[in-house]
Tab-separated table of C-alpha atoms in Angstrom:
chain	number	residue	atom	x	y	z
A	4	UNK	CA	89.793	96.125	102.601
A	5	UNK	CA	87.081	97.318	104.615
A	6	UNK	CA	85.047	100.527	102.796
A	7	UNK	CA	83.457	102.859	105.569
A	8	UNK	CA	80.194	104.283	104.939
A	9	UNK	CA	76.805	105.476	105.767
A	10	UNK	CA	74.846	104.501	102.870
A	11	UNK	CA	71.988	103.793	104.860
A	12	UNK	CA	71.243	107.520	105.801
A	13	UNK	CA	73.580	109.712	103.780
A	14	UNK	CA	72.197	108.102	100.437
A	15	UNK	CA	73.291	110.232	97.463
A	16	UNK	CA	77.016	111.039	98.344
A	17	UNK	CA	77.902	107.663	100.047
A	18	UNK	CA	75.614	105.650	97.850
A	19	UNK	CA	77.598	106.934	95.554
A	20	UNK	CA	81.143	106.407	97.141
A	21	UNK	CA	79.649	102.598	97.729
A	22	UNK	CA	78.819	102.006	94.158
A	23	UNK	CA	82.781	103.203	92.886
A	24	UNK	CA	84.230	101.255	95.598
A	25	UNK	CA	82.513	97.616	94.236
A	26	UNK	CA	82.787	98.762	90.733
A	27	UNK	CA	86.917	99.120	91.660
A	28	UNK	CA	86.755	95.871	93.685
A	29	UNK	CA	85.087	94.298	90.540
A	30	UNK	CA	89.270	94.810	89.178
A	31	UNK	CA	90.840	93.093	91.966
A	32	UNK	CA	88.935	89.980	92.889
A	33	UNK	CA	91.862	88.758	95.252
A	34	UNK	CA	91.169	91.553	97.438
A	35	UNK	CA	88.478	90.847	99.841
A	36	UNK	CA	85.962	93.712	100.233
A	37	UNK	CA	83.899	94.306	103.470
A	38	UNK	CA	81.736	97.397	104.115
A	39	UNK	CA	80.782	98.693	107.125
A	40	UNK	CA	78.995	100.884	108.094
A	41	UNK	CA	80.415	104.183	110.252
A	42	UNK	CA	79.025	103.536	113.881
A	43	UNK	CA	79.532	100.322	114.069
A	44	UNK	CA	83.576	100.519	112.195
A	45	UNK	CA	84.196	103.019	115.262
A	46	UNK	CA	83.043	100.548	117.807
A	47	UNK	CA	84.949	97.793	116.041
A	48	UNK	CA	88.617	100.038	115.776
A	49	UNK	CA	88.294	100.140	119.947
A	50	UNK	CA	87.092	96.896	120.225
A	51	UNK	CA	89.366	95.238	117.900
A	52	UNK	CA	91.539	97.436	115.892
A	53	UNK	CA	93.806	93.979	114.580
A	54	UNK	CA	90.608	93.207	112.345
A	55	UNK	CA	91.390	95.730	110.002
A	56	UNK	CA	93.751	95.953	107.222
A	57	UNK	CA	92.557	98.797	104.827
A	58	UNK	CA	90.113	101.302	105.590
A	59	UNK	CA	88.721	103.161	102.490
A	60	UNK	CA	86.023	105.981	103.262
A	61	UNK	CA	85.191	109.340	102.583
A	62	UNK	CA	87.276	112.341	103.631
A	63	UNK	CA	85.147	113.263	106.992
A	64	UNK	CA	84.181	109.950	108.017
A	65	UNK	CA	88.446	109.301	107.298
A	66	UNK	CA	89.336	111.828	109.102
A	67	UNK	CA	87.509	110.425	111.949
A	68	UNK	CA	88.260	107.199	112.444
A	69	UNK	CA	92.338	108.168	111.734
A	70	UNK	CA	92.109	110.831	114.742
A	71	UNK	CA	90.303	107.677	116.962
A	72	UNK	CA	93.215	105.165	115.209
A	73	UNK	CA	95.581	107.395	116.635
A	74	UNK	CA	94.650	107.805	119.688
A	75	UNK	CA	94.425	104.198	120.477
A	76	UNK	CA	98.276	103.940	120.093
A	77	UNK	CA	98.475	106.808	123.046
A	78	UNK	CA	98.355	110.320	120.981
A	79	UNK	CA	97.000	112.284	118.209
A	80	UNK	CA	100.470	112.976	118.053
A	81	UNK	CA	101.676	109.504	116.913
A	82	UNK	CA	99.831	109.090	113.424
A	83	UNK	CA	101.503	109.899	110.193
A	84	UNK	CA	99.114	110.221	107.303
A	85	UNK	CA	99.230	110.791	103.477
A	86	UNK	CA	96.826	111.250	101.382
A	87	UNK	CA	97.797	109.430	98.067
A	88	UNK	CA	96.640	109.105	94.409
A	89	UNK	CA	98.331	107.429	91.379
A	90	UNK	CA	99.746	110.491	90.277
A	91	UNK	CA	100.074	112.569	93.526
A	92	UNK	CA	100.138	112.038	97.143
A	93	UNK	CA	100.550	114.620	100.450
A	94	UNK	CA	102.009	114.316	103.485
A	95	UNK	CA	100.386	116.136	106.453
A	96	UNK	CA	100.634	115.673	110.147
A	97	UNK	CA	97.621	113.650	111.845
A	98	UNK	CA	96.742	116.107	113.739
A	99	UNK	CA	97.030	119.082	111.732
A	100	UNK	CA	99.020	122.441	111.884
A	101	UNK	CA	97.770	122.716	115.719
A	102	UNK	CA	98.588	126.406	115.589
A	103	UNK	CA	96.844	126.754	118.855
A	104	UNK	CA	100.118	125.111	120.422
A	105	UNK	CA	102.469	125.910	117.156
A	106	UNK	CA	105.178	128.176	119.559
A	107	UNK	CA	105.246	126.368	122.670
A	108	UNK	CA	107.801	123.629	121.842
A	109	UNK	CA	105.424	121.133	123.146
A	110	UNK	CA	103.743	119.229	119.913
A	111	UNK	CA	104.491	116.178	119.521
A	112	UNK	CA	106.412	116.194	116.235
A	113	UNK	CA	106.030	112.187	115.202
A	114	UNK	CA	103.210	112.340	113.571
A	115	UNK	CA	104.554	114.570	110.638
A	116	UNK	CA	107.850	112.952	110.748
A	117	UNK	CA	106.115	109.771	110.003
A	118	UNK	CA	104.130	111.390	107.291
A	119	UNK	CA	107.298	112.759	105.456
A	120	UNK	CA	108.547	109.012	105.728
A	121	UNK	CA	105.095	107.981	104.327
A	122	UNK	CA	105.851	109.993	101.402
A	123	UNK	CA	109.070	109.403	100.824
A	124	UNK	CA	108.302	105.523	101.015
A	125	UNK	CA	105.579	106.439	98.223
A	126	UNK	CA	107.450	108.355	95.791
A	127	UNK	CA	110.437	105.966	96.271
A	128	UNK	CA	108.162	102.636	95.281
A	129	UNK	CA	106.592	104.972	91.976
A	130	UNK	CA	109.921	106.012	90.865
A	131	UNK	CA	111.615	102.879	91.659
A	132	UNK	CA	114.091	105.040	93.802
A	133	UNK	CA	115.625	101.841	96.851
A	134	UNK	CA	117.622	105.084	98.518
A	135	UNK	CA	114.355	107.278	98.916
A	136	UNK	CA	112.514	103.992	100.231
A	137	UNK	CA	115.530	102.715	102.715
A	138	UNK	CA	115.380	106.255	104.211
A	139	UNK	CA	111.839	106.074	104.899
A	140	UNK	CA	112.511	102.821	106.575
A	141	UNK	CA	115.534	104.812	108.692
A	142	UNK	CA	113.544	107.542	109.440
A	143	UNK	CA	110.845	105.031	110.784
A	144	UNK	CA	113.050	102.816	112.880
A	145	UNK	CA	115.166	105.774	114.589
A	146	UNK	CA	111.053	107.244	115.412
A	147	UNK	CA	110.459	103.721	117.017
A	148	UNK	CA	113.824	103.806	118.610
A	149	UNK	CA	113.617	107.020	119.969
A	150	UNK	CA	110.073	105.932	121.467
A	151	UNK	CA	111.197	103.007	122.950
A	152	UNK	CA	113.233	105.144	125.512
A	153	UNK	CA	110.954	106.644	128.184
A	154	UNK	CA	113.680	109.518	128.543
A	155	UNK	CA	113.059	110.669	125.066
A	156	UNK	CA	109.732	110.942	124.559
A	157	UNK	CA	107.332	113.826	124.013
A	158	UNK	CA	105.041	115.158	127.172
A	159	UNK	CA	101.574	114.149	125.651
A	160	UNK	CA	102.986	110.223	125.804
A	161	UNK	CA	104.421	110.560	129.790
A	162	UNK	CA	107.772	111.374	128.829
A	163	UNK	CA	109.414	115.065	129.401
A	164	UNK	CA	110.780	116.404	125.897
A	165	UNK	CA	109.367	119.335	124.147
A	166	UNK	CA	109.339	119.495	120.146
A	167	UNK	CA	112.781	120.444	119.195
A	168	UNK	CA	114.865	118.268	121.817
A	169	UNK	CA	112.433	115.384	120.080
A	170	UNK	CA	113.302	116.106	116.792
A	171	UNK	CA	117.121	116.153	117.926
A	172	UNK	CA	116.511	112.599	119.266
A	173	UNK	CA	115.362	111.567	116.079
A	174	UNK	CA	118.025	113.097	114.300
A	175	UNK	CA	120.381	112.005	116.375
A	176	UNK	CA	119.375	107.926	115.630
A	177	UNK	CA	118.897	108.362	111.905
A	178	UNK	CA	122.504	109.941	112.286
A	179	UNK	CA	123.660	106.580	114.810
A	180	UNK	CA	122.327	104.255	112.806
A	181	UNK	CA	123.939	105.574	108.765
């Protein structure tokens, strides 16, 4: 687990996020904690993304280094993200609402597909529910299936479908594959 901060400069609030990360990691000493600081973490995710397992950082810094994340695997559009707790956890699309592009049938929808998956897979594990967690694992295959093909994939990643003939694609393989 790698915790992301800038400790060095922003002193109170992430000396502070710092502190409650080691004092967690104190609980868990089979989990191996690295910190990092911001600049360097962003240069490391381009340069070699496979180094990281866990990233644990504050909301802006997170929000960050997700967007850059995401765009390394070819779009914005690609990254499904939940923010999750013990207790509660939300799904929301990596990129946001994008309302500047919310009519035009050209947003590339995989991102909060994979982030409804996300949460189903999360509820399904607290609630020891197998059929919510299997359909987060269908829901994630028919995305990677339907990405595989260059004929069905959305415009920002080179292929020539708009937001609801995606969607239909990946309804389509969850459907093929019940």
């Amino acid at each position: 687990m790698t915790a992301v901060h800038k400790a060095n400069v922003v002193r109170l609030s992430d000396g502070l996020f710092l502190r409650e990360v080691r004092n967690v990691a104190l609980s868990y000493p089979d989990v191996q904690l690295e910190e990092l600081i911001v600049d360097a973490t962003a240069a490391l995710l381009i340069r070699s993304p496979d180094r990281f397992d866990v990233i644990v950082t504050t909301n802006m810094f997170g929000d960050i280094l997700s967007d850059e994340a995401a765009e390394l695997s070819g779009s914005l559009g690609l990254g499904g993200a939940i923010n999750a707790g013990d207790d509660i956890c939300v799904a929301q699309a990596q990129h946001g609402s994008a309302p500047d592009i919310a009519s035009g049938n050209i947003a590339n929808p995989t991102s909060l597909i994979l982030s409804a998956a996300m949460l189903l897979d999360w509820r399904g594990r607290r609630v020891f529910n197998d059929r919510l967690v299997a359909g987060a694992a269908l829901i994630e295959s028919a995305i990677e299936r339907v990405l595989d093909d260059p004929e069905t994939r959305t415009r920002d990643i080179g292929g020539h479908l708009g937001t609801d003939a995606f969607t239909s694609a990946v309804c389509a393989a969850i459907g093929a594959a019940k």
